[in-house]
Amino acid sequence: MTHSSDAPGGPPGAHSGSDRTFPVRANGAGALRRSLATAMLADLDRLTDRAVDDIRAHSGTYASGAPVTREDLWEICRDNLLRALEDFGGLAATGGDFEWAARETGRRRAEQGVPLDTVLRAYRRGGRVLWQVMAEYLRVRAGRDSDSRDVELDMASGVWETIDRYSVAMADAYRVAQLELQSRQDTRRVALFEALLDGRADDPAVAAAAAAALGVPPVDRYVVVVAAQDPAAPPHPAPALEARGMWSYWRPRSGRYAGIVRLPPREAPAGRRTWWCDRRSPWAPWSTGARRCPGRPC
């Protein structure tokens, strides 16, 4: 990564002598926005470094480098700052519509499992850095007079309006991606659950994948239950079992409910896998019809 040399104390891209200032046309806020955006885009890499350092300094998640590496964060920050400055300054977009980077951020962070609140806080930190750098440029602007200060103050609302629009786009994309991920995970859980019921738990790969998808240990005591629902009973047995300290997973199957119930622990030979079925229901008023299959998983 290469950066321009900067005058001590000056904003990114501000150099000593007459080059330290940038021109502003006489037509008010629009011209000032364009001038600010153009000047800051000229030193985008250093602005990105500053935003990334600030985000990592205020977030343990991002500072840890997992699941978001510094390189990943830097790339996303640069894209967001580029498009935000182009949008803020009314400049021609250099790569797609202005919300693309925000939507990409939301999608990627959802897939990485970064909480939405953490991502939104990073956006606010990035917006704060963006405004700080703009303020530094404004302080050294050529031709600045008292009449221009109201215009300059209007820049703050413009910056936060842009950040707000990006935050909304990012959060919307995050939620959509989260729903899509949940749908894929649910589909995978159902497929692996059906594989267990079809007798494929003898396959270590299937058993391990099912345990990971369902979030339970691959070696434990489980009951496979097929239940006909009593119309007077609750619509799902899981809450009743959870109240007794038992995890369960249920799916409708052939007009009934089929489920796997994890039983409370008991002493058993180390390393022994105990999968078994029972005709007795561990709750009422459910009736069960599970087949007994001693000697092998079911």
Tab-separated table of N, CA and C in Angstrom, residues 39-189:
chain	number	residue	atom	x	y	z
A	39	ALA	N	-10.791	16.279	-3.293
A	39	ALA	CA	-9.529	16.347	-2.553
A	39	ALA	C	-9.306	15.093	-1.713
A	40	MET	N	-10.365	14.588	-1.071
A	40	MET	CA	-10.216	13.421	-0.206
A	40	MET	C	-10.026	12.134	-1.011
A	41	LEU	N	-10.638	12.058	-2.173
A	41	LEU	CA	-10.450	10.875	-3.022
A	41	LEU	C	-9.017	10.767	-3.519
A	42	ALA	N	-8.333	11.904	-3.605
A	42	ALA	CA	-6.943	11.886	-4.062
A	42	ALA	C	-6.034	11.162	-3.075
A	43	ASP	N	-6.479	11.027	-1.825
A	43	ASP	CA	-5.678	10.326	-0.820
A	43	ASP	C	-6.534	9.280	-0.111
A	44	LEU	N	-7.250	8.497	-0.912
A	44	LEU	CA	-8.227	7.558	-0.372
A	44	LEU	C	-7.583	6.463	0.462
A	45	ASP	N	-6.391	5.995	0.075
A	45	ASP	CA	-5.770	4.905	0.817
A	45	ASP	C	-5.449	5.307	2.251
A	46	ARG	N	-4.942	6.543	2.415
A	46	ARG	CA	-4.610	6.969	3.776
A	46	ARG	C	-5.872	7.186	4.602
A	47	LEU	N	-6.916	7.700	3.979
A	47	LEU	CA	-8.191	7.847	4.671
A	47	LEU	C	-8.705	6.470	5.109
A	48	THR	N	-8.546	5.471	4.247
A	48	THR	CA	-8.966	4.107	4.585
A	48	THR	C	-8.172	3.563	5.758
A	49	ASP	N	-6.841	3.778	5.734
A	49	ASP	CA	-6.015	3.341	6.862
A	49	ASP	C	-6.505	3.947	8.170
A	50	ARG	N	-6.818	5.211	8.122
A	50	ARG	CA	-7.252	5.908	9.340
A	50	ARG	C	-8.581	5.343	9.841
A	51	ALA	N	-9.513	5.078	8.934
A	51	ALA	CA	-10.803	4.521	9.327
A	51	ALA	C	-10.637	3.106	9.894
A	52	VAL	N	-9.818	2.290	9.245
A	52	VAL	CA	-9.597	0.922	9.700
A	52	VAL	C	-8.959	0.908	11.083
A	53	ASP	N	-7.968	1.748	11.298
A	53	ASP	CA	-7.305	1.806	12.608
A	53	ASP	C	-8.291	2.230	13.692
A	54	ASP	N	-9.177	3.183	13.371
A	54	ASP	CA	-10.155	3.641	14.354
A	54	ASP	C	-11.152	2.523	14.678
A	55	ILE	N	-11.639	1.833	13.659
A	55	ILE	CA	-12.613	0.752	13.878
A	55	ILE	C	-11.999	-0.347	14.731
A	56	ARG	N	-10.776	-0.739	14.415
A	56	ARG	CA	-10.121	-1.810	15.174
A	56	ARG	C	-9.805	-1.379	16.603
A	57	ALA	N	-9.547	-0.095	16.792
A	57	ALA	CA	-9.261	0.407	18.139
A	57	ALA	C	-10.498	0.407	19.026
A	58	HIS	N	-11.683	0.406	18.420
A	58	HIS	CA	-12.924	0.495	19.189
A	58	HIS	C	-13.780	-0.765	19.087
A	59	SER	N	-13.247	-1.839	18.529
A	59	SER	CA	-14.018	-3.083	18.401
A	59	SER	C	-13.112	-4.286	18.603
A	60	GLY	N	-13.392	-5.055	19.643
A	60	GLY	CA	-12.623	-6.263	19.873
A	60	GLY	C	-12.804	-7.283	18.759
A	61	THR	N	-14.007	-7.317	18.173
A	61	THR	CA	-14.276	-8.262	17.087
A	61	THR	C	-13.372	-7.990	15.904
A	62	TYR	N	-13.306	-6.732	15.471
A	62	TYR	CA	-12.472	-6.394	14.321
A	62	TYR	C	-10.986	-6.430	14.676
A	63	ALA	N	-10.641	-6.068	15.908
A	63	ALA	CA	-9.233	-6.072	16.308
A	63	ALA	C	-8.666	-7.484	16.344
A	64	SER	N	-9.521	-8.473	16.608
A	64	SER	CA	-9.039	-9.851	16.731
A	64	SER	C	-8.593	-10.440	15.393
A	65	GLY	N	-9.086	-9.877	14.303
A	65	GLY	CA	-8.732	-10.407	12.990
A	65	GLY	C	-9.489	-11.651	12.594
A	66	ALA	N	-10.464	-12.066	13.408
A	66	ALA	CA	-11.280	-13.244	13.089
A	66	ALA	C	-12.730	-12.960	13.483
A	67	PRO	N	-13.666	-13.157	12.578
A	67	PRO	CA	-13.496	-13.734	11.238
A	67	PRO	C	-13.105	-12.709	10.173
A	68	VAL	N	-13.006	-11.415	10.554
A	68	VAL	CA	-12.707	-10.371	9.574
A	68	VAL	C	-11.238	-9.993	9.696
A	69	THR	N	-10.450	-10.301	8.692
A	69	THR	CA	-9.045	-9.925	8.707
A	69	THR	C	-8.904	-8.422	8.465
A	70	ARG	N	-7.714	-7.888	8.780
A	70	ARG	CA	-7.492	-6.473	8.517
A	70	ARG	C	-7.588	-6.178	7.021
A	71	GLU	N	-7.103	-7.088	6.207
A	71	GLU	CA	-7.155	-6.887	4.759
A	71	GLU	C	-8.602	-6.841	4.263
A	72	ASP	N	-9.432	-7.724	4.784
A	72	ASP	CA	-10.855	-7.746	4.430
A	72	ASP	C	-11.513	-6.432	4.848
A	73	LEU	N	-11.260	-6.013	6.090
A	73	LEU	CA	-11.838	-4.764	6.587
A	73	LEU	C	-11.366	-3.579	5.755
A	74	TRP	N	-10.075	-3.559	5.394
A	74	TRP	CA	-9.521	-2.452	4.616
A	74	TRP	C	-10.187	-2.374	3.243
A	75	GLU	N	-10.342	-3.524	2.596
A	75	GLU	CA	-10.955	-3.553	1.269
A	75	GLU	C	-12.391	-3.028	1.304
A	76	ILE	N	-13.158	-3.504	2.287
A	76	ILE	CA	-14.556	-3.077	2.401
A	76	ILE	C	-14.639	-1.598	2.753
A	77	CYS	N	-13.796	-1.147	3.675
A	77	CYS	CA	-13.797	0.274	4.057
A	77	CYS	C	-13.473	1.155	2.856
A	78	ARG	N	-12.483	0.762	2.077
A	78	ARG	CA	-12.105	1.578	0.922
A	78	ARG	C	-13.260	1.690	-0.072
A	79	ASP	N	-13.910	0.571	-0.354
A	79	ASP	CA	-15.042	0.610	-1.276
A	79	ASP	C	-16.151	1.512	-0.758
A	80	ASN	N	-16.447	1.391	0.550
A	80	ASN	CA	-17.502	2.213	1.131
A	80	ASN	C	-17.146	3.693	1.101
A	81	LEU	N	-15.901	4.027	1.464
A	81	LEU	CA	-15.482	5.431	1.463
A	81	LEU	C	-15.471	5.998	0.046
A	82	LEU	N	-15.007	5.209	-0.909
A	82	LEU	CA	-14.988	5.659	-2.305
A	82	LEU	C	-16.391	6.043	-2.760
A	83	ARG	N	-17.334	5.147	-2.563
A	83	ARG	CA	-18.686	5.398	-3.061
A	83	ARG	C	-19.406	6.467	-2.238
A	84	ALA	N	-19.120	6.523	-0.940
A	84	ALA	CA	-19.730	7.555	-0.112
A	84	ALA	C	-19.257	8.944	-0.538
A	85	LEU	N	-17.961	9.084	-0.815
A	85	LEU	CA	-17.435	10.383	-1.241
A	85	LEU	C	-17.964	10.771	-2.620
A	86	GLU	N	-18.058	9.797	-3.531
A	86	GLU	CA	-18.620	10.102	-4.849
A	86	GLU	C	-20.067	10.545	-4.725
A	87	ASP	N	-20.818	9.862	-3.879
A	87	ASP	CA	-22.225	10.226	-3.683
A	87	ASP	C	-22.350	11.581	-3.002
A	88	PHE	N	-21.560	11.797	-1.952
A	88	PHE	CA	-21.592	13.056	-1.213
A	88	PHE	C	-21.233	14.240	-2.108
A	89	GLY	N	-20.227	14.049	-2.964
A	89	GLY	CA	-19.771	15.151	-3.807
A	89	GLY	C	-20.506	15.278	-5.122
A	90	GLY	N	-21.480	14.394	-5.381
A	90	GLY	CA	-22.189	14.449	-6.651
A	90	GLY	C	-21.291	14.130	-7.833
A	91	LEU	N	-20.303	13.262	-7.595
A	91	LEU	CA	-19.351	12.908	-8.643
A	91	LEU	C	-19.825	11.663	-9.396
A	92	ALA	N	-19.290	11.461	-10.585
A	92	ALA	CA	-19.638	10.290	-11.378
A	92	ALA	C	-19.149	9.031	-10.672
A	93	ALA	N	-20.008	8.026	-10.583
A	93	ALA	CA	-19.644	6.772	-9.926
A	93	ALA	C	-18.612	6.021	-10.767
A	94	THR	N	-17.610	5.463	-10.088
A	94	THR	CA	-16.543	4.764	-10.808
A	94	THR	C	-16.756	3.261	-10.875
A	95	GLY	N	-17.796	2.751	-10.222
A	95	GLY	CA	-18.002	1.297	-10.259
A	95	GLY	C	-19.340	0.872	-9.698
A	96	GLY	N	-20.379	0.944	-10.474
A	96	GLY	CA	-21.682	0.495	-10.014
A	96	GLY	C	-22.417	1.564	-9.235
A	97	ASP	N	-23.626	1.213	-8.797
A	97	ASP	CA	-24.426	2.204	-8.072
A	97	ASP	C	-23.854	2.427	-6.682
A	98	PHE	N	-24.253	3.524	-6.068
A	98	PHE	CA	-23.570	3.978	-4.862
A	98	PHE	C	-23.787	3.047	-3.669
A	99	GLU	N	-24.830	2.217	-3.670
A	99	GLU	CA	-25.114	1.359	-2.526
A	99	GLU	C	-24.453	-0.020	-2.652
A	100	TRP	N	-23.729	-0.264	-3.745
A	100	TRP	CA	-23.179	-1.604	-3.956
A	100	TRP	C	-22.275	-2.024	-2.810
A	101	ALA	N	-21.362	-1.157	-2.415
A	101	ALA	CA	-20.411	-1.518	-1.359
A	101	ALA	C	-21.131	-1.781	-0.047
A	102	ALA	N	-22.178	-0.998	0.241
A	102	ALA	CA	-22.931	-1.207	1.479
A	102	ALA	C	-23.616	-2.562	1.461
A	103	ARG	N	-24.233	-2.913	0.347
A	103	ARG	CA	-24.911	-4.209	0.256
A	103	ARG	C	-23.900	-5.353	0.343
A	104	GLU	N	-22.738	-5.182	-0.297
A	104	GLU	CA	-21.696	-6.203	-0.232
A	104	GLU	C	-21.202	-6.375	1.200
A	105	THR	N	-21.062	-5.274	1.927
A	105	THR	CA	-20.656	-5.349	3.328
A	105	THR	C	-21.666	-6.156	4.134
A	106	GLY	N	-22.954	-5.828	3.987
A	106	GLY	CA	-23.987	-6.539	4.732
A	106	GLY	C	-24.005	-8.021	4.421
A	107	ARG	N	-23.911	-8.370	3.140
A	107	ARG	CA	-23.931	-9.775	2.746
A	107	ARG	C	-22.737	-10.534	3.337
A	108	ARG	N	-21.535	-9.925	3.182
A	108	ARG	CA	-20.325	-10.613	3.629
A	108	ARG	C	-20.290	-10.779	5.139
A	109	ARG	N	-20.648	-9.734	5.873
A	109	ARG	CA	-20.587	-9.829	7.332
A	109	ARG	C	-21.630	-10.806	7.877
A	110	ALA	N	-22.796	-10.881	7.221
A	110	ALA	CA	-23.795	-11.869	7.649
A	110	ALA	C	-23.248	-13.274	7.471
A	111	GLU	N	-22.598	-13.535	6.340
A	111	GLU	CA	-22.029	-14.856	6.081
A	111	GLU	C	-20.904	-15.183	7.057
A	112	GLN	N	-20.187	-14.136	7.518
A	112	GLN	CA	-19.097	-14.356	8.470
A	112	GLN	C	-19.597	-14.461	9.911
A	113	GLY	N	-20.877	-14.177	10.123
A	113	GLY	CA	-21.437	-14.274	11.463
A	113	GLY	C	-21.115	-13.104	12.364
A	114	VAL	N	-20.726	-11.963	11.796
A	114	VAL	CA	-20.472	-10.769	12.605
A	114	VAL	C	-21.827	-10.157	12.983
A	115	PRO	N	-22.082	-9.891	14.267
A	115	PRO	CA	-23.382	-9.326	14.652
A	115	PRO	C	-23.662	-8.001	13.939
A	116	LEU	N	-24.935	-7.785	13.599
A	116	LEU	CA	-25.312	-6.573	12.881
A	116	LEU	C	-24.955	-5.323	13.681
A	117	ASP	N	-25.158	-5.346	14.992
A	117	ASP	CA	-24.816	-4.175	15.816
A	117	ASP	C	-23.333	-3.831	15.700
A	118	THR	N	-22.483	-4.842	15.622
A	118	THR	CA	-21.042	-4.605	15.495
A	118	THR	C	-20.725	-3.936	14.160
A	119	VAL	N	-21.392	-4.383	13.100
A	119	VAL	CA	-21.160	-3.795	11.782
A	119	VAL	C	-21.659	-2.355	11.747
A	120	LEU	N	-22.807	-2.099	12.351
A	120	LEU	CA	-23.341	-0.736	12.374
A	120	LEU	C	-22.435	0.200	13.174
A	121	ARG	N	-21.868	-0.298	14.279
A	121	ARG	CA	-20.931	0.536	15.040
A	121	ARG	C	-19.705	0.868	14.199
A	122	ALA	N	-19.242	-0.083	13.403
A	122	ALA	CA	-18.099	0.176	12.515
A	122	ALA	C	-18.465	1.243	11.492
A	123	TYR	N	-19.685	1.234	10.979
A	123	TYR	CA	-20.120	2.267	10.040
A	123	TYR	C	-20.106	3.640	10.702
A	124	ARG	N	-20.565	3.690	11.941
A	124	ARG	CA	-20.563	4.985	12.637
A	124	ARG	C	-19.139	5.467	12.883
A	125	ARG	N	-18.238	4.550	13.233
A	125	ARG	CA	-16.841	4.952	13.425
A	125	ARG	C	-16.253	5.464	12.116
A	126	GLY	N	-16.549	4.756	11.009
A	126	GLY	CA	-16.068	5.223	9.718
A	126	GLY	C	-16.629	6.577	9.348
A	127	GLY	N	-17.907	6.819	9.650
A	127	GLY	CA	-18.505	8.124	9.391
A	127	GLY	C	-17.876	9.226	10.223
A	128	ARG	N	-17.518	8.882	11.451
A	128	ARG	CA	-16.868	9.868	12.328
A	128	ARG	C	-15.504	10.270	11.763
A	129	VAL	N	-14.736	9.273	11.302
A	129	VAL	CA	-13.430	9.574	10.702
A	129	VAL	C	-13.611	10.412	9.440
A	130	LEU	N	-14.603	10.072	8.625
A	130	LEU	CA	-14.862	10.825	7.404
A	130	LEU	C	-15.125	12.291	7.723
A	131	TRP	N	-15.948	12.542	8.726
A	131	TRP	CA	-16.243	13.926	9.095
A	131	TRP	C	-15.015	14.618	9.692
A	132	GLN	N	-14.224	13.927	10.488
A	132	GLN	CA	-13.021	14.529	11.064
A	132	GLN	C	-12.072	14.998	9.966
A	133	VAL	N	-11.871	14.168	8.951
A	133	VAL	CA	-10.961	14.530	7.866
A	133	VAL	C	-11.539	15.692	7.061
A	134	MET	N	-12.852	15.680	6.832
A	134	MET	CA	-13.467	16.822	6.147
A	134	MET	C	-13.258	18.105	6.936
A	135	ALA	N	-13.412	18.031	8.249
A	135	ALA	CA	-13.218	19.220	9.082
A	135	ALA	C	-11.783	19.720	8.989
A	136	GLU	N	-10.824	18.808	8.898
A	136	GLU	CA	-9.434	19.210	8.750
A	136	GLU	C	-9.213	19.947	7.424
A	137	TYR	N	-9.834	19.468	6.359
A	137	TYR	CA	-9.739	20.162	5.081
A	137	TYR	C	-10.384	21.538	5.162
A	138	LEU	N	-11.517	21.613	5.806
A	138	LEU	CA	-12.226	22.893	5.878
A	138	LEU	C	-11.408	23.936	6.632
A	139	ARG	N	-10.672	23.503	7.643
A	139	ARG	CA	-9.906	24.457	8.435
A	139	ARG	C	-8.774	25.089	7.640
A	140	VAL	N	-8.281	24.396	6.596
A	140	VAL	CA	-7.174	24.947	5.823
A	140	VAL	C	-7.628	25.432	4.449
A	141	ARG	N	-8.943	25.544	4.257
A	141	ARG	CA	-9.457	25.896	2.940
A	141	ARG	C	-9.094	27.328	2.565
A	142	ALA	N	-8.725	27.519	1.307
A	142	ALA	CA	-8.402	28.859	0.812
A	142	ALA	C	-9.677	29.685	0.653
A	143	GLY	N	-9.575	30.991	0.876
A	143	GLY	CA	-10.691	31.895	0.657
A	143	GLY	C	-11.797	31.748	1.674
A	144	ARG	N	-11.492	31.172	2.840
A	144	ARG	CA	-12.512	30.949	3.854
A	144	ARG	C	-12.850	32.275	4.534
A	145	ASP	N	-14.129	32.550	4.661
A	145	ASP	CA	-14.550	33.765	5.366
A	145	ASP	C	-15.727	33.418	6.264
A	146	SER	N	-16.153	34.387	7.087
A	146	SER	CA	-17.200	34.121	8.067
A	146	SER	C	-18.515	33.740	7.397
A	147	ASP	N	-18.781	34.265	6.217
A	147	ASP	CA	-20.043	33.958	5.546
A	147	ASP	C	-20.112	32.515	5.075
A	148	SER	N	-18.950	31.882	4.922
A	148	SER	CA	-18.937	30.504	4.418
A	148	SER	C	-19.151	29.486	5.518
A	149	ARG	N	-19.109	29.920	6.775
A	149	ARG	CA	-19.150	28.952	7.869
A	149	ARG	C	-20.502	28.235	7.958
A	150	ASP	N	-21.585	28.916	7.637
A	150	ASP	CA	-22.888	28.241	7.633
A	150	ASP	C	-22.920	27.132	6.593
A	151	VAL	N	-22.308	27.388	5.450
A	151	VAL	CA	-22.247	26.365	4.411
A	151	VAL	C	-21.429	25.176	4.903
A	152	GLU	N	-20.326	25.473	5.581
A	152	GLU	CA	-19.470	24.416	6.089
A	152	GLU	C	-20.185	23.564	7.124
A	153	LEU	N	-20.953	24.216	7.992
A	153	LEU	CA	-21.705	23.461	8.986
A	153	LEU	C	-22.740	22.559	8.335
A	154	ASP	N	-23.274	22.998	7.202
A	154	ASP	CA	-24.232	22.162	6.479
A	154	ASP	C	-23.584	20.875	5.977
A	155	MET	N	-22.257	20.879	5.853
A	155	MET	CA	-21.581	19.686	5.390
A	155	MET	C	-21.791	18.521	6.357
A	156	ALA	N	-21.863	18.822	7.650
A	156	ALA	CA	-22.027	17.760	8.646
A	156	ALA	C	-23.313	16.988	8.406
A	157	SER	N	-24.408	17.694	8.192
A	157	SER	CA	-25.673	16.996	7.951
A	157	SER	C	-25.606	16.191	6.662
A	158	GLY	N	-24.883	16.712	5.667
A	158	GLY	CA	-24.727	15.985	4.414
A	158	GLY	C	-23.947	14.694	4.602
A	159	VAL	N	-22.871	14.748	5.400
A	159	VAL	CA	-22.070	13.560	5.664
A	159	VAL	C	-22.912	12.501	6.356
A	160	TRP	N	-23.624	12.892	7.407
A	160	TRP	CA	-24.375	11.896	8.170
A	160	TRP	C	-25.598	11.393	7.411
A	161	GLU	N	-26.136	12.197	6.534
A	161	GLU	CA	-27.217	11.713	5.670
A	161	GLU	C	-26.684	10.610	4.750
A	162	THR	N	-25.489	10.817	4.198
A	162	THR	CA	-24.879	9.802	3.336
A	162	THR	C	-24.592	8.524	4.120
A	163	ILE	N	-23.987	8.668	5.303
A	163	ILE	CA	-23.676	7.500	6.125
A	163	ILE	C	-24.947	6.762	6.516
A	164	ASP	N	-26.000	7.513	6.824
A	164	ASP	CA	-27.261	6.883	7.207
A	164	ASP	C	-27.837	6.061	6.060
A	165	ARG	N	-27.790	6.601	4.850
A	165	ARG	CA	-28.300	5.873	3.688
A	165	ARG	C	-27.507	4.590	3.470
A	166	TYR	N	-26.188	4.674	3.635
A	166	TYR	CA	-25.358	3.486	3.469
A	166	TYR	C	-25.637	2.467	4.568
A	167	SER	N	-25.843	2.944	5.803
A	167	SER	CA	-26.115	2.040	6.913
A	167	SER	C	-27.416	1.285	6.699
A	168	VAL	N	-28.437	1.988	6.216
A	168	VAL	CA	-29.721	1.343	5.945
A	168	VAL	C	-29.571	0.285	4.857
A	169	ALA	N	-28.861	0.626	3.781
A	169	ALA	CA	-28.646	-0.329	2.686
A	169	ALA	C	-27.864	-1.543	3.176
A	170	MET	N	-26.839	-1.306	3.996
A	170	MET	CA	-26.040	-2.408	4.515
A	170	MET	C	-26.884	-3.310	5.406
A	171	ALA	N	-27.664	-2.702	6.336
A	171	ALA	CA	-28.468	-3.490	7.266
A	171	ALA	C	-29.534	-4.294	6.528
A	172	ASP	N	-30.144	-3.701	5.511
A	172	ASP	CA	-31.145	-4.435	4.721
A	172	ASP	C	-30.516	-5.647	4.039
A	173	ALA	N	-29.331	-5.447	3.438
A	173	ALA	CA	-28.649	-6.555	2.775
A	173	ALA	C	-28.224	-7.618	3.784
A	174	TYR	N	-27.807	-7.189	4.960
A	174	TYR	CA	-27.417	-8.122	6.022
A	174	TYR	C	-28.588	-9.018	6.391
A	175	ARG	N	-29.764	-8.401	6.602
A	175	ARG	CA	-30.942	-9.175	7.024
A	175	ARG	C	-31.380	-10.141	5.935
A	176	VAL	N	-31.329	-9.701	4.674
A	176	VAL	CA	-31.688	-10.592	3.565
A	176	VAL	C	-30.719	-11.774	3.501
A	177	ALA	N	-29.412	-11.485	3.612
A	177	ALA	CA	-28.410	-12.554	3.573
A	177	ALA	C	-28.586	-13.506	4.742
A	178	GLN	N	-28.931	-12.959	5.906
A	178	GLN	CA	-29.142	-13.789	7.088
A	178	GLN	C	-30.321	-14.750	6.879
A	179	LEU	N	-31.394	-14.234	6.280
A	179	LEU	CA	-32.546	-15.080	5.985
A	179	LEU	C	-32.184	-16.172	4.982
A	180	GLU	N	-31.402	-15.807	3.956
A	180	GLU	CA	-30.981	-16.795	2.958
A	180	GLU	C	-30.088	-17.861	3.591
A	181	LEU	N	-29.175	-17.431	4.470
A	181	LEU	CA	-28.309	-18.388	5.157
A	181	LEU	C	-29.129	-19.317	6.051
A	182	GLN	N	-30.100	-18.743	6.762
A	182	GLN	CA	-30.951	-19.543	7.633
A	182	GLN	C	-31.732	-20.565	6.833
A	183	SER	N	-32.229	-20.133	5.661
A	183	SER	CA	-32.977	-21.049	4.808
A	183	SER	C	-32.093	-22.204	4.343
A	184	ARG	N	-30.852	-21.891	3.937
A	184	ARG	CA	-29.936	-22.944	3.499
A	184	ARG	C	-29.584	-23.882	4.652
A	185	GLN	N	-29.393	-23.308	5.857
A	185	GLN	CA	-29.067	-24.127	7.019
A	185	GLN	C	-30.237	-25.033	7.387
A	186	ASP	N	-31.457	-24.475	7.319
A	186	ASP	CA	-32.648	-25.276	7.621
A	186	ASP	C	-32.791	-26.421	6.631
A	187	THR	N	-32.568	-26.124	5.340
A	187	THR	CA	-32.654	-27.162	4.313
A	187	THR	C	-31.630	-28.258	4.564
A	188	ARG	N	-30.415	-27.859	4.943
A	188	ARG	CA	-29.361	-28.839	5.225
A	188	ARG	C	-29.719	-29.675	6.453
A	189	ARG	N	-30.245	-29.040	7.501
A	189	ARG	CA	-30.628	-29.781	8.705
A	189	ARG	C	-31.707	-30.816	8.394
